[in-house]
Amino acid sequence: MSAPAPGDTIEDLRQRIAACTLCAAQLPLGPRPIARFSATSRILIIGQAPGTKVHASGVPWDDDSGDRLRDWLGLEKATFYDPAQVAQMPMGFCYPGKASGGDLPPRKECAPQWHDAVLEVLPPDRLTLLVGIHAQARYLPHLKRLGLAERVSRFGDDLPFVALPHPAWRSRLFMAKHPWFATEVLPQLREMVRERLR
Ligand code: SF4
């Protein structure tokens, strides 16, 4: 059972994703797809791919990056982890393995295989947060020539898509270099998230 099929219910889709082995041969820890969504998720977070900690727990953003992202969004864990409100759909649903300077990029098979089917069941008035360069490359292709700071600084221009840096520890360097992210972008982002969840 793999690949979305016409007439699938949301539960069918969840089960198909959970059973996916499309790129299993390339996954050092094997498939453990992590994606959460519902027909009422008005915030969609498209991140990169699970790390080893998230692979072990099965809980998305279950790490320091997640703490930072929740702070950026002004969300408590209870809301962040409620699929009725917030959907999590990374660019690669499974841990892709290690590279020399961190983890490998998300598996390139994953988004073409699953994203459209998940987007189909989400509400059309959702706000989509593109966290990191891989999500931005897929969903904001017209900005691909810009650097990350330029894409993030265009906050509000490409709604309902919002480009954000990945909230890994390196984002502290980004925030130090670009103080407008904390003073201008984050307050607007929190208000936008509050409005969508109201
Ligand atoms: S990364 Fe995506 S395509 Fe590959 S096995 Fe996991 S769910 Fe399937």
Short mmCIF file of C-alpha atoms and ligand atoms in Angstrom, two decimals:
data_model
loop_
_atom_site.label_atom_id
_atom_site.label_comp_id
_atom_site.label_asym_id
_atom_site.label_seq_id
_atom_site.Cartn_x
_atom_site.Cartn_y
_atom_site.Cartn_z
CA MET A 1 0.00 0.00 0.00
CA SER A 2 1.65 3.17 -1.17
CA ALA A 3 0.88 6.20 -3.33
CA PRO A 4 -2.32 8.18 -2.91
CA ALA A 5 -5.40 6.79 -4.68
CA PRO A 6 -8.59 8.49 -5.89
CA GLY A 7 -11.35 8.29 -3.29
CA ASP A 8 -8.99 7.92 -0.35
CA THR A 9 -10.31 9.23 2.93
CA ILE A 10 -7.96 11.15 5.22
CA GLU A 11 -7.52 8.00 7.26
CA ASP A 12 -6.68 6.02 4.09
CA LEU A 13 -4.08 8.64 3.25
CA ARG A 14 -2.57 8.52 6.74
CA GLN A 15 -2.33 4.74 6.49
CA ARG A 16 -0.75 4.86 3.04
CA ILE A 17 1.86 7.32 4.29
CA ALA A 18 2.54 5.23 7.39
CA ALA A 19 3.11 2.18 5.17
CA CYS A 20 5.33 3.97 2.63
CA THR A 21 8.58 2.25 1.72
CA LEU A 22 9.26 4.13 -1.52
CA CYS A 23 12.84 5.09 -0.66
CA ALA A 24 13.43 2.58 2.14
CA ALA A 25 16.64 1.33 0.53
CA GLN A 26 18.18 4.78 1.00
CA LEU A 27 17.10 5.30 4.63
CA PRO A 28 19.77 4.23 7.15
CA LEU A 29 17.23 3.78 9.98
CA GLY A 30 14.41 2.56 7.74
CA PRO A 31 11.08 4.25 7.05
CA ARG A 32 9.27 6.01 9.87
CA PRO A 33 7.13 8.62 8.13
CA ILE A 34 6.22 11.59 10.30
CA ALA A 35 3.34 13.74 9.09
CA ARG A 36 0.26 15.02 10.89
CA PHE A 37 -2.75 16.72 9.36
CA SER A 38 -6.51 17.03 9.40
CA ALA A 39 -9.26 18.66 7.37
CA THR A 40 -9.27 21.60 9.79
CA SER A 41 -5.52 22.37 10.12
CA ARG A 42 -5.36 26.09 9.28
CA ILE A 43 -1.63 26.29 9.93
CA LEU A 44 0.61 24.08 7.82
CA ILE A 45 4.29 23.73 8.70
CA ILE A 46 6.48 22.41 5.90
CA GLY A 47 9.87 21.67 7.38
CA GLN A 48 12.80 19.60 6.15
CA ALA A 49 13.00 16.05 7.52
CA PRO A 50 13.09 14.38 10.93
CA GLY A 51 16.42 14.12 12.74
CA THR A 52 17.42 11.07 14.78
CA LYS A 53 15.66 12.30 17.93
CA VAL A 54 12.39 12.83 16.10
CA HIS A 55 12.83 9.50 14.29
CA ALA A 56 13.13 7.83 17.70
CA SER A 57 10.18 9.59 19.34
CA GLY A 58 7.89 9.82 16.31
CA VAL A 59 7.00 13.35 17.44
CA PRO A 60 7.71 16.16 14.93
CA TRP A 61 9.82 19.10 16.13
CA ASP A 62 10.57 17.21 19.36
CA ASP A 63 13.89 18.98 19.83
CA ASP A 64 15.54 22.36 20.43
CA SER A 65 14.54 23.52 16.94
CA GLY A 66 10.93 22.78 17.81
CA ASP A 67 11.18 24.85 21.00
CA ARG A 68 12.53 27.76 18.97
CA LEU A 69 9.87 27.39 16.29
CA ARG A 70 7.07 27.34 18.87
CA ASP A 71 8.52 30.49 20.40
CA TRP A 72 8.60 32.17 16.98
CA LEU A 73 4.96 31.24 16.39
CA GLY A 74 3.78 32.03 19.91
CA LEU A 75 2.28 28.55 20.25
CA GLU A 76 2.09 26.26 23.26
CA LYS A 77 2.82 22.57 22.72
CA ALA A 78 -0.85 21.68 23.15
CA THR A 79 -1.82 23.75 20.11
CA PHE A 80 1.30 23.01 18.09
CA TYR A 81 0.66 19.27 18.40
CA ASP A 82 -3.07 19.42 17.75
CA PRO A 83 -3.55 18.33 14.10
CA ALA A 84 -7.00 19.86 14.16
CA GLN A 85 -5.18 23.19 14.27
CA VAL A 86 -1.62 22.67 13.03
CA ALA A 87 -0.47 20.29 10.29
CA GLN A 88 3.12 19.05 10.00
CA MET A 89 4.25 17.97 6.55
CA PRO A 90 8.04 17.96 6.09
CA MET A 91 9.72 17.84 2.70
CA GLY A 92 10.86 14.33 3.59
CA PHE A 93 8.77 12.34 6.04
CA CYS A 94 11.58 9.99 7.15
CA TYR A 95 15.05 10.51 8.61
CA PRO A 96 17.37 10.71 5.58
CA GLY A 97 20.74 9.94 7.22
CA LYS A 98 23.89 11.82 8.13
CA ALA A 99 26.05 14.05 5.97
CA SER A 100 29.41 15.53 6.92
CA GLY A 101 27.99 18.81 8.29
CA GLY A 102 24.62 17.59 9.62
CA ASP A 103 21.80 15.53 8.17
CA LEU A 104 21.31 14.76 4.50
CA PRO A 105 18.66 16.74 2.61
CA PRO A 106 15.10 15.40 2.66
CA ARG A 107 14.59 12.48 0.29
CA LYS A 108 13.61 13.97 -3.05
CA GLU A 109 11.01 11.22 -3.73
CA CYS A 110 8.84 12.20 -0.78
CA ALA A 111 7.26 15.55 -1.60
CA PRO A 112 6.24 14.57 -5.17
CA GLN A 113 4.78 11.34 -3.80
CA TRP A 114 2.70 12.74 -0.94
CA HIS A 115 2.41 16.51 -0.74
CA ASP A 116 -0.37 17.11 -3.24
CA ALA A 117 -2.54 14.44 -1.63
CA VAL A 118 -2.08 16.00 1.82
CA LEU A 119 -2.68 19.54 0.52
CA GLU A 120 -5.89 18.30 -1.08
CA VAL A 121 -7.42 17.48 2.31
CA LEU A 122 -6.32 20.65 4.12
CA PRO A 123 -8.58 23.70 4.34
CA PRO A 124 -7.98 26.20 1.50
CA ASP A 125 -7.64 29.19 3.85
CA ARG A 126 -4.58 27.78 5.60
CA LEU A 127 -1.36 29.67 6.32
CA THR A 128 1.68 27.74 5.09
CA LEU A 129 5.01 28.19 6.84
CA LEU A 130 7.97 27.20 4.68
CA VAL A 131 10.65 26.39 7.20
CA GLY A 132 14.06 26.14 5.57
CA ILE A 133 15.41 26.28 2.05
CA HIS A 134 14.04 22.96 0.77
CA ALA A 135 10.41 23.89 1.38
CA GLN A 136 11.03 27.33 -0.09
CA ALA A 137 12.60 25.86 -3.22
CA ARG A 138 9.47 23.79 -3.89
CA TYR A 139 6.79 26.31 -2.99
CA LEU A 140 8.43 29.64 -3.85
CA PRO A 141 10.35 28.73 -7.02
CA HIS A 142 10.17 32.33 -8.27
CA LEU A 143 12.38 33.35 -5.32
CA LYS A 144 15.03 30.70 -5.84
CA ARG A 145 17.66 33.21 -6.90
CA LEU A 146 17.30 35.15 -3.67
CA GLY A 147 19.23 34.40 -0.51
CA LEU A 148 17.43 33.18 2.61
CA ALA A 149 17.42 36.62 4.27
CA GLU A 150 15.87 38.21 1.19
CA ARG A 151 13.17 35.55 1.00
CA VAL A 152 12.36 35.95 4.69
CA SER A 153 12.41 39.75 4.43
CA ARG A 154 9.60 39.55 1.85
CA PHE A 155 7.28 38.50 4.67
CA GLY A 156 3.68 39.01 3.59
CA ASP A 157 4.44 39.31 -0.14
CA ASP A 158 3.72 35.69 -1.02
CA LEU A 159 0.83 34.90 1.28
CA PRO A 160 -0.48 32.38 2.14
CA PHE A 161 3.16 31.23 2.02
CA VAL A 162 5.61 32.56 4.58
CA ALA A 163 9.34 31.80 4.32
CA LEU A 164 11.21 31.24 7.58
CA PRO A 165 14.76 30.20 8.41
CA HIS A 166 15.16 26.73 9.82
CA PRO A 167 15.08 27.19 13.62
CA ALA A 168 18.23 25.11 14.23
CA TRP A 169 20.90 26.60 16.50
CA ARG A 170 22.35 28.44 13.48
CA SER A 171 19.21 30.56 13.38
CA ARG A 172 20.68 32.49 16.33
CA LEU A 173 23.36 33.71 13.94
CA PHE A 174 20.68 34.65 11.42
CA MET A 175 18.76 36.57 14.09
CA ALA A 176 21.88 38.37 15.28
CA LYS A 177 22.72 39.43 11.75
CA HIS A 178 19.14 40.36 10.84
CA PRO A 179 17.50 41.93 13.91
CA TRP A 180 14.43 42.90 11.85
CA PHE A 181 13.42 39.23 11.94
CA ALA A 182 12.70 39.45 15.70
CA THR A 183 11.43 43.02 15.78
CA GLU A 184 9.32 43.10 12.60
CA VAL A 185 8.65 39.61 11.22
CA LEU A 186 7.93 37.61 14.37
CA PRO A 187 5.30 39.97 15.84
CA GLN A 188 3.41 39.93 12.52
CA LEU A 189 3.81 36.18 12.21
CA ARG A 190 2.41 35.58 15.72
CA GLU A 191 -0.57 37.78 14.95
CA MET A 192 -1.17 35.95 11.68
CA VAL A 193 -1.04 32.57 13.44
CA ARG A 194 -3.39 33.80 16.17
CA GLU A 195 -5.82 35.05 13.55
CA ARG A 196 -5.82 31.72 11.67
CA LEU A 197 -6.46 29.76 14.86
CA ARG A 198 -9.11 32.09 16.23
S1 SF4 B 1 10.87 9.49 3.01
FE1 SF4 B 1 8.81 9.70 2.14
S2 SF4 B 1 8.92 8.55 0.19
FE2 SF4 B 1 10.66 7.86 1.47
S3 SF4 B 1 9.88 6.04 2.59
FE3 SF4 B 1 9.57 7.87 3.92
S4 SF4 B 1 7.44 8.49 3.46
FE4 SF4 B 1 8.11 7.14 1.77
#
